[in-house]
Amino acid sequence: MLSGLFYSALSAHSETIEEMEQQERETQAAISNLEKQTAEAKAALNELNNQKKNSEANVKDLKNQSNNLNSTYQEYSDKLDILTNEIEVTQKAMEETSAKILEINEKKAATEAERITLYNQAKEMIKGIYESGGKDTYMKILVSNLTSGDFFKKAEYISAVIAYEQKVMKQLKDMEDDLASKAKELEAKQAEIDAYQDELDAKEDELTDLTNDVLSALNKTNNNLSNEKSKLKNFDAKIDELSATMKALESEVAKAQAKLAQQVEKRLAALEAAGQHEYLGGSYSASDQELVWLAATIQAEAGGEPYVGKLAVGTVIMNRVRSSSFPNDIIGVITQNMQFASYRSGMVEAYINRGPNSSCMQAAREVLGGQRVGEYLFFMTRKWADYYRIMDYNMIGNHAFFNRWITYPKPEEPAPQEQVTEQPQPEPQPEPQQEEQPASESQSEEPLPELPAEEYSEPE
């Protein structure tokens, strides 16, 4: 922090410095607001993603339910078809049995009628004989005008007729009894078929109810599945919208960070113009907790870098602690909003929990003891340093380190040339080859980096 003597020396410039500090505070407030919006968008995005996962799980479950219900419905439908065919066969058997019973009953009635007719004829014949004179008359018939041979022939004939009638009547009676027995058997079979038909009808009703229940459940499940799929489409649209919002906010935050760094540079330049320079060196009495935080951040940012790269990252952190432009304690510097990506990603805390390795612990102790490799306040990869057109950076390992946010001017775009259509155009000449310039913020399609440590090396 600046001492009272330092402010006294700058009394002539106090208004300008205060204005610059106010501008920095306004930019920091804008960054905090953007970070709040980013956090809210991120929370909303996480909530949407969780809802989407739940919806995807519901879709998966509903698909399984739909498949199972569809299989059950198909199984019931197949059984119903088989049962329907069986009912048709049973009904046909019932019709055939009924026809046979009717046919047998008709034969039985005809046989009985024939037997009764024959019986009545025999009865009438015998009655006529007795009514004409009884036994004497019967004997007269046999002996009248007949020789002995004719007598025996006529008696034999009459006996044969009577015996035949009795035989036929017996056959008719047996046939009638047989038909009655068959009719009884068929009636019993018909009763059995009727009972089976009733059983099949009951099964058909039960299976039809089950099939309808399954079909209703299947339709309901498919409707729910359709609704969940519609939700997924809405989630995707909202997620895309929020992702675009977050990308825009992150870009705005990065621009604001760059603006703040430039404002800090402007103020520091004004201080130096007044003959003052911040002293960034010296030792720092750190607690055990701060030592671990510093070592863990060094490992998260430069774990795969050479030892001097580890010292350089520790130098940036401790120089910021000493600088009036940043928090004045180690944890405050590391956790400052949108500064160290390794902290936001959780890597720093992971190394704190695991314990930093020995080389990072040693580098932390050395910078706390006053060891520095420069007055660096910023570092990033060469790609982003060139992207921002940073002047005067030093490469240590894979990182570009610098103290002042001073950039090369943007290349001027050539003025558009008017074309006169009435005049003949000259033949085109080959354009001179120009050295490729880094893309400007407006030209680049890449998202702007977060400052100062947008990218970090892989840990050891």
XYZ file of C-alpha atoms in Angstrom:
460
model
C 0.000 0.000 0.000
C 1.152 3.599 -0.594
C 2.492 5.435 2.435
C 1.477 8.962 3.519
C 4.801 10.261 2.178
C 4.008 8.687 -1.183
C 0.642 10.475 -1.339
C 2.299 13.762 -0.287
C 4.724 13.508 -3.170
C 1.769 13.042 -5.485
C -0.321 15.896 -4.123
C -0.029 17.780 -7.382
C -1.459 14.807 -9.212
C -3.955 13.672 -6.509
C -7.032 14.587 -8.499
C -5.827 12.728 -11.560
C -4.794 9.706 -9.509
C -8.119 9.731 -7.649
C -9.964 9.880 -10.937
C -7.938 6.932 -12.205
C -8.603 4.988 -9.034
C -12.299 5.801 -9.357
C -12.238 4.508 -12.933
C -10.590 1.313 -11.698
C -13.243 0.930 -8.995
C -16.006 1.422 -11.548
C -14.441 -1.163 -13.838
C -14.056 -3.574 -10.919
C -17.725 -3.010 -10.028
C -18.665 -3.704 -13.654
C -16.558 -6.892 -13.546
C -18.261 -7.955 -10.304
C -21.677 -7.347 -11.878
C -20.709 -9.332 -14.977
C -19.350 -12.092 -12.777
C -22.639 -12.128 -10.851
C -24.584 -12.392 -14.099
C -22.212 -15.129 -15.276
C -22.666 -17.029 -11.996
C -26.457 -16.709 -12.268
C -26.386 -17.875 -15.892
C -24.101 -20.750 -14.933
C -26.421 -21.753 -12.072
C -29.410 -21.598 -14.408
C -27.488 -23.625 -16.970
C -26.565 -26.234 -14.369
C -30.192 -26.410 -13.248
C -31.332 -26.835 -16.846
C -28.726 -29.532 -17.406
C -29.909 -31.337 -14.269
C -33.514 -31.057 -15.430
C -32.441 -32.303 -18.844
C -30.693 -35.293 -17.253
C -33.838 -36.062 -15.263
C -35.911 -35.741 -18.424
C -33.488 -37.992 -20.305
C -33.758 -40.545 -17.497
C -37.548 -40.263 -17.680
C -37.421 -40.764 -21.445
C -35.273 -43.852 -20.966
C -37.623 -45.257 -18.308
C -40.709 -44.441 -20.364
C -39.179 -46.098 -23.421
C -38.548 -49.229 -21.372
C -42.091 -49.087 -19.997
C -43.465 -48.572 -23.486
C -41.483 -51.506 -24.834
C -42.567 -53.745 -21.949
C -46.210 -52.707 -22.252
C -46.089 -53.142 -26.006
C -44.681 -56.658 -25.551
C -47.382 -57.447 -22.982
C -50.064 -56.025 -25.251
C -48.770 -58.096 -28.172
C -48.663 -61.186 -25.949
C -52.251 -60.617 -24.814
C -53.357 -59.907 -28.372
C -51.792 -63.160 -29.562
C -53.476 -65.080 -26.732
C -56.754 -63.379 -27.553
C -56.421 -64.438 -31.180
C -55.741 -68.030 -30.122
C -58.686 -67.936 -27.717
C -60.940 -66.467 -30.389
C -59.961 -69.270 -32.776
C -60.610 -71.820 -30.047
C -64.026 -70.288 -29.377
C -64.819 -70.474 -33.082
C -63.790 -74.152 -33.154
C -65.910 -74.833 -30.055
C -68.887 -73.048 -31.533
C -68.500 -75.094 -34.704
C -68.356 -78.293 -32.618
C -71.480 -77.176 -30.795
C -73.263 -76.601 -34.071
C -72.171 -80.019 -35.406
C -73.247 -81.761 -32.186
C -76.594 -79.981 -32.210
C -77.112 -81.039 -35.831
C -76.272 -84.646 -34.967
C -78.656 -84.599 -32.004
C -81.383 -83.204 -34.229
C -80.687 -85.850 -36.891
C -80.684 -88.693 -34.341
C -83.851 -87.418 -32.757
C -85.502 -87.333 -36.176
C -84.359 -90.928 -36.875
C -85.499 -91.969 -33.438
C -88.917 -90.445 -34.025
C -89.190 -92.096 -37.448
C -88.165 -95.507 -36.070
C -90.572 -95.212 -33.212
C -93.362 -94.264 -35.587
C -92.538 -97.228 -37.862
C -92.479 -99.607 -34.908
C -95.796 -98.335 -33.643
C -97.325 -98.648 -37.115
C -96.115 -102.236 -37.479
C -97.326 -103.071 -33.997
C -100.733 -101.619 -34.745
C -100.976 -103.571 -38.004
C -100.183 -106.854 -36.229
C -102.597 -105.981 -33.501
C -105.337 -105.228 -36.001
C -104.697 -108.477 -37.874
C -104.913 -110.588 -34.742
C -107.906 -108.652 -33.599
C -109.634 -109.257 -36.918
C -109.023 -112.971 -36.724
C -110.479 -113.215 -33.240
C -113.378 -110.957 -34.047
C -114.250 -113.217 -37.064
C -114.701 -116.322 -34.929
C -111.903 -116.776 -32.510
C -109.665 -119.798 -32.563
C -112.202 -121.899 -34.414
C -112.267 -119.420 -37.239
C -108.488 -119.400 -37.281
C -108.495 -123.160 -37.531
C -111.170 -123.026 -40.216
C -108.884 -120.754 -42.232
C -106.134 -123.265 -41.902
C -108.213 -126.376 -42.788
C -110.829 -125.085 -45.145
C -110.550 -126.579 -48.612
C -106.960 -127.516 -47.988
C -105.133 -130.700 -48.296
C -102.784 -131.645 -45.558
C -99.867 -130.130 -47.416
C -101.613 -126.802 -47.904
C -102.536 -126.754 -44.259
C -98.964 -126.903 -43.098
C -97.878 -124.417 -45.687
C -100.523 -121.899 -44.648
C -99.787 -122.392 -40.929
C -96.116 -122.011 -41.603
C -96.734 -118.828 -43.549
C -98.838 -117.292 -40.837
C -96.249 -118.184 -38.193
C -93.518 -116.718 -40.375
C -95.459 -113.506 -40.800
C -96.010 -113.177 -37.114
C -92.385 -114.043 -36.336
C -91.161 -111.508 -38.910
C -93.321 -108.798 -37.506
C -92.063 -109.540 -34.036
C -88.451 -109.545 -35.280
C -88.864 -106.252 -37.127
C -90.542 -104.708 -34.148
C -87.673 -105.870 -31.943
C -85.101 -104.452 -34.399
C -86.959 -101.190 -34.511
C -87.100 -101.143 -30.723
C -83.340 -101.873 -30.502
C -82.639 -99.194 -33.076
C -84.804 -96.780 -31.167
C -82.985 -97.604 -27.931
C -79.597 -97.195 -29.688
C -80.593 -93.830 -31.104
C -81.827 -92.759 -27.695
C -78.480 -93.787 -26.189
C -76.547 -91.893 -28.861
C -78.768 -88.876 -28.439
C -78.097 -88.971 -24.690
C -74.328 -89.165 -25.277
C -74.477 -86.263 -27.720
C -76.523 -84.212 -25.284
C -73.918 -84.890 -22.586
C -71.188 -83.856 -25.025
C -73.166 -80.764 -25.935
C -73.491 -79.883 -22.250
C -69.710 -80.338 -21.884
C -69.077 -78.144 -24.924
C -71.499 -75.553 -23.551
C -69.613 -75.461 -20.262
C -66.279 -75.158 -22.104
C -67.778 -72.396 -24.250
C -68.791 -70.527 -21.089
C -65.270 -70.986 -19.713
C -63.737 -69.682 -22.947
C -66.097 -66.714 -22.962
C -65.096 -65.862 -19.393
C -61.411 -66.120 -20.334
C -62.011 -63.971 -23.400
C -63.729 -61.310 -21.299
C -60.891 -61.358 -18.757
C -58.192 -61.255 -21.420
C -60.006 -58.487 -23.292
C -60.125 -56.411 -20.090
C -56.404 -57.029 -19.499
C -55.594 -56.132 -23.099
C -57.602 -52.922 -22.855
C -55.888 -52.020 -19.559
C -52.452 -52.609 -21.069
C -53.404 -50.642 -24.190
C -54.609 -47.757 -22.031
C -51.368 -47.825 -20.015
C -49.359 -48.016 -23.252
C -51.147 -44.984 -24.710
C -50.621 -43.044 -21.489
C -46.934 -44.001 -21.403
C -46.455 -43.013 -25.042
C -48.137 -39.660 -24.370
C -45.815 -39.087 -21.403
C -42.869 -40.108 -23.571
C -43.905 -37.617 -26.238
C -44.199 -34.871 -23.606
C -40.760 -35.669 -22.180
C -39.237 -35.576 -25.670
C -40.822 -32.159 -26.199
C -39.307 -31.048 -22.883
C -35.894 -32.208 -24.076
C -36.213 -30.085 -27.206
C -37.154 -27.084 -25.058
C -34.243 -27.792 -22.718
C -31.836 -27.929 -25.656
C -33.130 -24.582 -26.946
C -32.856 -22.960 -23.505
C -29.418 -24.479 -22.899
C -28.191 -23.154 -26.243
C -29.581 -19.735 -25.361
C -27.955 -19.729 -21.909
C -24.679 -21.036 -23.328
C -24.649 -18.158 -25.806
C -25.399 -15.745 -22.945
C -22.559 -17.182 -20.857
C -20.168 -16.976 -23.790
C -21.115 -13.329 -24.332
C -20.746 -12.590 -20.599
C -17.361 -14.307 -20.445
C -16.247 -12.240 -23.408
C -17.452 -9.058 -21.674
C -15.662 -10.063 -18.462
C -12.427 -10.652 -20.366
C -12.728 -7.273 -22.070
C -13.411 -5.626 -18.723
C -10.369 -7.384 -17.234
C -8.241 -6.093 -20.087
C -9.679 -2.607 -19.560
C -8.881 -2.772 -15.844
C -5.318 -3.869 -16.577
C -4.920 -0.949 -18.958
C -6.323 1.446 -16.328
C -3.869 0.074 -13.774
C -1.072 0.584 -16.280
C -2.203 4.170 -16.890
C -2.234 4.931 -13.155
C 1.147 3.299 -12.555
C 2.582 5.283 -15.447
C 1.223 8.482 -13.885
C 2.794 7.524 -10.557
C 6.148 6.883 -12.210
C 5.849 10.185 -14.054
C 5.572 11.773 -10.619
C 8.846 10.098 -9.657
C 7.302 7.274 -7.622
C 7.691 3.555 -8.113
C 6.030 0.759 -6.180
C 8.433 -1.537 -4.400
C 7.308 -5.102 -5.051
C 10.135 -7.047 -3.435
C 10.867 -8.079 0.101
C 9.952 -11.005 2.284
C 6.490 -11.831 3.534
C 5.584 -13.437 6.816
C 3.079 -16.070 5.741
C 1.049 -18.446 7.831
C 1.216 -22.181 7.229
C -2.124 -21.936 5.453
C -0.886 -19.200 3.104
C 2.265 -21.200 2.355
C 0.168 -24.207 1.280
C -2.162 -22.011 -0.786
C 0.788 -20.393 -2.557
C 2.510 -23.741 -3.250
C -0.741 -25.340 -4.453
C -1.387 -22.468 -6.873
C 2.178 -22.679 -8.183
C 1.675 -26.395 -8.816
C -1.750 -25.880 -10.446
C -0.400 -23.174 -12.773
C 3.171 -24.361 -13.384
C 3.428 -27.931 -12.145
C 4.875 -29.059 -15.475
C 7.156 -26.031 -15.909
C 10.869 -25.802 -15.047
C 11.746 -24.616 -11.560
C 12.315 -21.033 -12.698
C 8.774 -21.121 -14.145
C 7.461 -22.102 -10.716
C 9.397 -19.211 -9.165
C 7.964 -16.865 -11.823
C 4.349 -17.807 -10.987
C 5.096 -17.341 -7.268
C 6.699 -13.992 -8.151
C 3.503 -12.766 -9.874
C 1.413 -13.701 -6.825
C 3.742 -12.016 -4.316
C 4.211 -8.926 -6.531
C 0.431 -8.560 -6.589
C 0.332 -8.829 -2.797
C 2.786 -5.916 -2.673
C 1.042 -3.897 -5.413
C -1.625 -1.339 -4.565
C -3.655 -2.600 -7.534
C -4.441 -6.013 -6.029
C -5.462 -7.529 -2.670
C -2.737 -7.324 -0.035
C -2.785 -10.961 1.090
C -1.920 -14.234 -0.672
C -5.330 -15.936 -0.488
C -7.057 -12.703 -1.543
C -4.849 -12.493 -4.640
C -5.381 -16.146 -5.568
C -9.159 -16.048 -5.055
C -9.701 -12.636 -6.686
C -12.593 -12.779 -9.134
C -11.824 -14.061 -12.624
C -8.040 -14.050 -12.104
C -6.727 -17.590 -11.644
C -8.522 -20.208 -13.742
C -6.855 -22.983 -11.732
C -8.607 -21.761 -8.594
C -12.030 -21.549 -10.285
C -11.628 -25.018 -11.749
C -10.950 -26.506 -8.301
C -7.359 -27.571 -9.032
C -5.873 -25.348 -6.345
C -8.099 -26.818 -3.649
C -7.372 -30.314 -4.973
C -3.639 -29.756 -4.479
C -4.278 -28.203 -1.069
C -6.171 -31.329 -0.001
C -3.568 -33.660 -1.494
C -0.605 -31.561 -0.408
C 1.667 -29.693 -2.893
C 4.828 -31.429 -4.055
C 8.240 -30.609 -2.628
C 9.537 -28.479 -5.524
C 6.443 -26.223 -5.443
C 6.703 -25.938 -1.655
C 10.374 -24.938 -2.061
C 9.512 -22.340 -4.729
C 6.818 -20.913 -2.430
C 9.263 -20.617 0.485
C 11.844 -18.857 -1.697
C 9.440 -16.172 -3.014
C 8.078 -15.660 0.509
C 11.686 -15.130 1.607
C 12.093 -12.347 -0.963
C 13.337 -14.269 -4.022
C 11.917 -12.751 -7.259
C 12.597 -13.304 -10.938
C 11.203 -9.908 -12.011
C 8.552 -7.302 -11.332
C 5.898 -9.285 -13.196
C 2.241 -8.723 -12.397
C 0.740 -10.779 -15.251
C 1.375 -14.023 -17.097
C -0.370 -15.968 -19.831
C 0.565 -18.249 -22.708
C 2.338 -16.818 -25.730
C -0.816 -17.371 -27.791
C -2.866 -14.981 -25.683
C -0.014 -12.517 -25.213
C 0.267 -12.260 -28.999
C -3.500 -12.151 -29.301
C -3.554 -9.052 -27.081
C -0.394 -7.706 -28.792
C 1.401 -7.375 -25.425
C 4.726 -5.570 -25.652
C 7.853 -6.521 -23.768
C 6.925 -9.884 -22.339
C 9.485 -12.495 -21.317
C 8.966 -16.191 -22.006
C 9.777 -18.409 -19.036
C 8.924 -21.975 -19.868
C 5.569 -21.910 -21.679
C 4.319 -18.662 -20.122
C 4.717 -15.044 -21.141
C 5.438 -12.811 -18.102
C 5.149 -9.018 -18.087
C 4.762 -6.147 -15.663
C 2.931 -3.563 -17.731
C -0.120 -4.008 -19.919
C 1.289 -2.131 -22.888
C 0.111 -3.234 -26.326
C 1.175 -2.655 -29.876
C -1.200 -0.372 -31.770
C -3.802 -2.056 -33.917
C -2.873 -2.148 -37.586
C -4.711 0.470 -39.557
C -7.168 -0.807 -42.101
C -6.673 0.585 -45.625
C -9.275 3.135 -46.660
C -11.830 1.794 -49.132
C -11.181 2.847 -52.720
C -13.962 4.184 -54.846
C -14.613 2.405 -58.101
C -15.633 4.475 -61.107
C -17.670 2.297 -63.379
C -17.421 4.721 -66.304
C -13.612 4.492 -66.424
C -11.845 1.373 -67.700
C -10.350 -0.589 -64.869
C -6.586 -1.255 -64.848
C -5.380 -4.801 -64.859
C -5.049 -6.126 -61.298
C -1.546 -6.104 -59.854
C -0.322 -8.642 -57.307
C -0.593 -7.272 -53.772
C 2.654 -6.961 -51.783
C 3.113 -9.606 -49.096
C 2.639 -8.204 -45.596
C 3.788 -9.645 -42.344
C 0.868 -11.431 -40.673
C -0.461 -9.434 -37.724
C -2.208 -10.897 -34.665
C -5.958 -10.827 -34.962
C -7.681 -7.958 -33.194
C -10.461 -8.552 -30.682
C -13.074 -7.668 -33.263
C -11.510 -9.938 -35.876
C -10.952 -13.005 -33.735
C -13.666 -15.606 -33.378
C -11.964 -17.139 -30.349
C -13.346 -16.259 -26.901
C -11.296 -13.663 -25.070
C -9.125 -15.074 -22.290
C -9.600 -14.551 -18.597
C -6.821 -12.655 -16.928
C -4.157 -13.146 -15.888
C -3.884 -16.935 -15.967
C -6.262 -18.097 -18.667
C -4.381 -21.266 -19.413
C -2.230 -23.310 -17.109
C 0.227 -26.135 -17.605
C -0.521 -29.761 -16.845
C 0.533 -30.740 -13.328
C 3.510 -32.964 -12.764
